[in-house]
Short mmCIF file of C-alpha atoms in Angstrom, two decimals:
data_model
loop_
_atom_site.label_atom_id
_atom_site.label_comp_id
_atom_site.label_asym_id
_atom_site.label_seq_id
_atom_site.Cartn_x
_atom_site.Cartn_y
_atom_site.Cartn_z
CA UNK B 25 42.31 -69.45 197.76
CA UNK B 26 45.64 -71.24 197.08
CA UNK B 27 47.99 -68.66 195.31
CA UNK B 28 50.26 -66.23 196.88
CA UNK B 29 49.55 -64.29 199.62
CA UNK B 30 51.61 -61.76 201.05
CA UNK B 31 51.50 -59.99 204.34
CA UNK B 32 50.89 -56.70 204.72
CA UNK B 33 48.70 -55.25 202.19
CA UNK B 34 50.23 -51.82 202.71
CA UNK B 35 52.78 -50.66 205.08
CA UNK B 36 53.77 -46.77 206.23
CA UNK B 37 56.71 -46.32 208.65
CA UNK B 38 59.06 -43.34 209.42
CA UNK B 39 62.45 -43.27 207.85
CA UNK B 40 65.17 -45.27 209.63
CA UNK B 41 62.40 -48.50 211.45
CA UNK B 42 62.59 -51.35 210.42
CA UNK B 43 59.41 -53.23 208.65
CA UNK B 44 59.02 -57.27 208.05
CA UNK B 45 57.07 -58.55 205.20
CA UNK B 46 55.98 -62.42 204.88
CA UNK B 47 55.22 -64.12 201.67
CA UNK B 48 53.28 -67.67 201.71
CA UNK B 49 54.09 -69.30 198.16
CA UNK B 50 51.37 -71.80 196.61
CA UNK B 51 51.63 -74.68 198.90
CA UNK B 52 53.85 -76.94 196.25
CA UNK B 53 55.88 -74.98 194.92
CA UNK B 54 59.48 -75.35 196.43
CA UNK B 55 60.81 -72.27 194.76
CA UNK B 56 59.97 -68.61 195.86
CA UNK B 57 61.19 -65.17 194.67
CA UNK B 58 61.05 -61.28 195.91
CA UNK B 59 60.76 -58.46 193.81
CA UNK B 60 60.79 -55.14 194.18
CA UNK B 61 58.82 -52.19 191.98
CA UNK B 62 58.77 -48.42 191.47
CA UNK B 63 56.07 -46.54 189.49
CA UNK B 64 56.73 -46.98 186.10
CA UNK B 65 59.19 -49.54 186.11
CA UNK B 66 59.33 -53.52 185.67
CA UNK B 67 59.50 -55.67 188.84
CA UNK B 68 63.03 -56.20 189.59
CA UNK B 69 64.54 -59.58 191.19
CA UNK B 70 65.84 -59.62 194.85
CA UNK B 71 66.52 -62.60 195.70
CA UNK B 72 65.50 -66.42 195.31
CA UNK B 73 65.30 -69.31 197.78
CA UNK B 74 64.72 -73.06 197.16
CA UNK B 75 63.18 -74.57 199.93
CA UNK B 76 65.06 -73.07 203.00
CA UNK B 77 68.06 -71.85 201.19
CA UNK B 78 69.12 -68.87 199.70
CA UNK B 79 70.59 -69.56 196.89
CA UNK B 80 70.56 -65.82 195.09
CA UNK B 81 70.73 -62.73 195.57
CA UNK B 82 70.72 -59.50 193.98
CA UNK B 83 73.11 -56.17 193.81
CA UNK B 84 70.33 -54.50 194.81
CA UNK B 85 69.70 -56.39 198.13
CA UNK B 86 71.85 -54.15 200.75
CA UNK B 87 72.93 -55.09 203.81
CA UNK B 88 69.66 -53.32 205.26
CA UNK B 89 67.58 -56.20 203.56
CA UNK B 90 67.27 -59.79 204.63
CA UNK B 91 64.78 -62.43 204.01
CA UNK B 92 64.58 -66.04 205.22
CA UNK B 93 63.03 -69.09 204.78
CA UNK B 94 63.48 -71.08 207.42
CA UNK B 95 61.06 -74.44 206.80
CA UNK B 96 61.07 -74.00 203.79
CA UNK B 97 57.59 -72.65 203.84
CA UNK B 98 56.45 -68.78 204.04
CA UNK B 99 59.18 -66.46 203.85
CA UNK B 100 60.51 -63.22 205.34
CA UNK B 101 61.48 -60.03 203.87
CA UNK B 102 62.91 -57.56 206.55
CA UNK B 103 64.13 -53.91 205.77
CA UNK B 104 66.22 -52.09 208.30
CA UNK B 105 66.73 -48.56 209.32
CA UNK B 106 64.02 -48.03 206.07
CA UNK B 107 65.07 -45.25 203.93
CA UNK B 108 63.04 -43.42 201.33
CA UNK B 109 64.22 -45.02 198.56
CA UNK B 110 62.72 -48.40 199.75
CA UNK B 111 58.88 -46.86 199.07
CA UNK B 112 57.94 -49.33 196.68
CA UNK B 113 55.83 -52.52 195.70
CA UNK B 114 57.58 -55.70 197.09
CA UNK B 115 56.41 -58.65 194.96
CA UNK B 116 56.47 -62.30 195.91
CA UNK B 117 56.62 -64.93 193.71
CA UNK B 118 56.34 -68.53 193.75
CA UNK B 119 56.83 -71.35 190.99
CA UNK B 120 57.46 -75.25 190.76
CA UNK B 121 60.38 -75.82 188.52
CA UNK B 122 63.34 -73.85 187.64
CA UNK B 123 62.42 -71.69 184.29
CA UNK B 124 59.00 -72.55 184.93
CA UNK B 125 56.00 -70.18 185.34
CA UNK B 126 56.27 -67.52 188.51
CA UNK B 127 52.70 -66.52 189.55
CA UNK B 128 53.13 -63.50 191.80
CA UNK B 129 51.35 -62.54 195.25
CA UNK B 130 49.32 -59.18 195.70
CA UNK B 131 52.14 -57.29 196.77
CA UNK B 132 52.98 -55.35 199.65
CA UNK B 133 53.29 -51.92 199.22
CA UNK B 134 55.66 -50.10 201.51
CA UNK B 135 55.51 -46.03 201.74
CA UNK B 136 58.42 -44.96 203.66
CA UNK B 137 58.09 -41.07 205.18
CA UNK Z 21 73.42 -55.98 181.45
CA UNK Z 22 70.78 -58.03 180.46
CA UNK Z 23 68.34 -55.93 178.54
CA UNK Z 24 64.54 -56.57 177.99
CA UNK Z 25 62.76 -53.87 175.98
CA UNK Z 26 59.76 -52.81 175.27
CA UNK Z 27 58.12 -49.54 173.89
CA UNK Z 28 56.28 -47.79 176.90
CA UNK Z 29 53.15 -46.68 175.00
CA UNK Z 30 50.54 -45.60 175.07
CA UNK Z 31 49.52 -48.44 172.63
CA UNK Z 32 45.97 -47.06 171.88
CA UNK Z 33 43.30 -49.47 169.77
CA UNK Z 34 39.88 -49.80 169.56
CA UNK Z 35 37.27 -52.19 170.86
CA UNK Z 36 37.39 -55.57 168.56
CA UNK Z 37 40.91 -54.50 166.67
CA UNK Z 38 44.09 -57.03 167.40
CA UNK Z 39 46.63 -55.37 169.62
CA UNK Z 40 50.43 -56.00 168.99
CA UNK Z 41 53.03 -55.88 171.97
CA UNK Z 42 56.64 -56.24 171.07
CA UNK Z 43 59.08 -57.33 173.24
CA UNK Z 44 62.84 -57.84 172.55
CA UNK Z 45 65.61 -59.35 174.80
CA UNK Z 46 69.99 -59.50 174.96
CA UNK Z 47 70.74 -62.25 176.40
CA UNK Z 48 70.98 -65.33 173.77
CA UNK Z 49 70.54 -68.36 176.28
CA UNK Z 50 67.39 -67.23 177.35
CA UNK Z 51 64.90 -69.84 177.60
CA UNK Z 52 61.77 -69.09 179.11
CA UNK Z 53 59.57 -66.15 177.94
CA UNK Z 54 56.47 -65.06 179.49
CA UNK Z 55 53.60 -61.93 179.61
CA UNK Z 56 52.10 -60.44 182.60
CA UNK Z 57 49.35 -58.34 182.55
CA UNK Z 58 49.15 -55.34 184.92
CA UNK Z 59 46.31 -53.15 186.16
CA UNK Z 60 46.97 -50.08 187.55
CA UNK Z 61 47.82 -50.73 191.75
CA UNK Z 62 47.95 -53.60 190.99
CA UNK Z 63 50.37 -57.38 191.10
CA UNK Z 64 51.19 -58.72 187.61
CA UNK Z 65 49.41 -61.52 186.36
CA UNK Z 66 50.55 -64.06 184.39
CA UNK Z 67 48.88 -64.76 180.99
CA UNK Z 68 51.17 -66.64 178.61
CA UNK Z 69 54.59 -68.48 178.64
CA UNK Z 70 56.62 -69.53 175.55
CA UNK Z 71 59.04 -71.76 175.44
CA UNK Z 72 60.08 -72.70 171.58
CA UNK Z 73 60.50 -71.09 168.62
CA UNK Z 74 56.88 -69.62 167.01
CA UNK Z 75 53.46 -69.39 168.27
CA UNK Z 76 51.29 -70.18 171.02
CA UNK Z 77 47.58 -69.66 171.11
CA UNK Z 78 45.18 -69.21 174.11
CA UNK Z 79 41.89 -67.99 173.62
CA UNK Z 80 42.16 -64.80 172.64
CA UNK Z 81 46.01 -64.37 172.99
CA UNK Z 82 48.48 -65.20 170.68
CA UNK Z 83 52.45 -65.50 172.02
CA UNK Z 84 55.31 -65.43 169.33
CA UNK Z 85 58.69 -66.14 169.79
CA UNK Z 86 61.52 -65.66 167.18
CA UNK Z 87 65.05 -66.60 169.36
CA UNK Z 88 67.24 -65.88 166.14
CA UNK Z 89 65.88 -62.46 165.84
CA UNK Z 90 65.86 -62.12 169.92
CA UNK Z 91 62.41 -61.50 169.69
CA UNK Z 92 58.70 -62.05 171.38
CA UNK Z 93 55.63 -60.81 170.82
CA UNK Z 94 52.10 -60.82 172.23
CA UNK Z 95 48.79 -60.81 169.87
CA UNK Z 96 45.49 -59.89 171.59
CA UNK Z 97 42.35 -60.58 169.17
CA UNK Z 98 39.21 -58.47 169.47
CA UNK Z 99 40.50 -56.35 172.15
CA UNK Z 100 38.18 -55.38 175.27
CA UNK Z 101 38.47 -52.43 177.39
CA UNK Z 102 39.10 -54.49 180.26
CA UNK Z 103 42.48 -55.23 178.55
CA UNK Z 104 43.53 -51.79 179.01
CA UNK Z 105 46.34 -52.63 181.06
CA UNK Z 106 50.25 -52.43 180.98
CA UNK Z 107 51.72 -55.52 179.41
CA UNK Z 108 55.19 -57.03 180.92
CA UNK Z 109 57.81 -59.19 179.17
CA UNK Z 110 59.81 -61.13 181.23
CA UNK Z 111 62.87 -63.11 180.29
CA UNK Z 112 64.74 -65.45 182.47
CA UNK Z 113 67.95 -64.62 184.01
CA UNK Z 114 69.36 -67.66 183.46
CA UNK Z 115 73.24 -68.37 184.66
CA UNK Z 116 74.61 -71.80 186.22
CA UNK Z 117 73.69 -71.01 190.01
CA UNK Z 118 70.29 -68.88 189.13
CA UNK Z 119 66.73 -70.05 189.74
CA UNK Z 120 65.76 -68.11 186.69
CA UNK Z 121 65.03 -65.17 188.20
CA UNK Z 122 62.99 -63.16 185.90
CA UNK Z 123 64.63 -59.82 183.71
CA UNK Z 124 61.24 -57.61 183.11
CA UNK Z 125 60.94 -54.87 180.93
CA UNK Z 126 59.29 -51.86 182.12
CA UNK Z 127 55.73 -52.35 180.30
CA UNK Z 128 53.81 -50.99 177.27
CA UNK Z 129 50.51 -49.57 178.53
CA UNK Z 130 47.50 -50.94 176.37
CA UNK Z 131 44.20 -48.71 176.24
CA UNK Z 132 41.45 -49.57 174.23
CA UNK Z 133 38.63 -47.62 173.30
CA UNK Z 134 35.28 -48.07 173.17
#
């Protein structure tokens, strides 16, 4: 299989751990995304790196979030001191151009207690 | 705020009939349209991009885009019930430093009938 895969599946933790998802984009595309989604709603953006950098980054991506990148390979999505409000589906997203087609991971679906 | 919208649904049709999902967008210098399909639990996946002015084809789906009018749309021919779904429209963000991140609107949930 060579699209996204993301890392977990599914994820329960208390209120205030910390949890670490990982994202492995299609193996050629330089460009990867991370998205966040609540019932009913459409994904929304977090941030964006190409290659190893960061180059965007959401309002909604608090201090509590940070994801890397660092060879420019699979990436990192860590939430600290989780809060309720983070339950949701975390989306990753990879694509080969700028304004070019994103094809999306599984998901990793976070339920925060 | 830029605004993708879409009409939630239901958007109920039967087996065979041509569904219609309407999608409209604020920001002017958008470039790159595209569809997702969603089942229920599930990630979206990606079924049709757009780039120019009027239609694309692809098997059964049809894509339409109308930038004057700010305006895409999504034709699917002799529905199945495995397209019950919810539909996505996503826009790119575009500004000088993004990597066109994508503006979604929420959905329009598709159910067809037997």
């Amino acid at each position: 299989d060579t699209g996204v895969s993301q890392d977990p599946r599914h994820k329960i933790t208390k209120r205030g751990q910390n949890v670490t998802f990982r994202c492995d984009p299609i193996s050629e595309h330089n460009r990867l995304y991370w998205y966040r989604q609540t019932l009913g709603q459409g994904p929304e953006f977090l941030t964006y790196f190409q290659n190893e950098a960061q180059l965007e980054k959401s309002r909604l991506l608090s201090d509590r979030f940070s994801a890397e990148r660092p060879k420019g390979s699979f990436s990192t999505l860590e939430i600290q001191r989780t809060e309720q409000g983070d339950s949701a589906m975390y989306l990753c997203a990879s694509s080969l151009a700028r304004g070019s087609e994103q094809f999306f991971g599984p998901g990793t679906r976070l339920t925060v207690l | 705020q830029k605004e993708v919208e879409q009409n939630s649904g239901p958007l109920s049709v039967p087996e065979g009939a041509i569904a219609s999902l309407n999608c409209t967008y604020s920001d002017r210098v958008s470039q790159s349209f595209f569809w997702y399909r969603q089942y229920s639990g599930k990630s979206p996946e990606l079924i049709m991009s757009i780039y120019s002015n009027g239609d694309k084809e692809d098997g059964r789906f049809t894509a339409q885009l109308n930038k004057a009018s700010q305006y895409v749309s999504l034709l699917i021919r002799d529905s199945q019930p495995s397209d019950s779904a919810t539909y996505l429209c996503a826009v790119n963000g575009l500004n000088s430093n993004s990597g066109y991140a994508l503006n979604f609107g929420k959905g329009t949930s598709l159910l067809v009938t037997p």
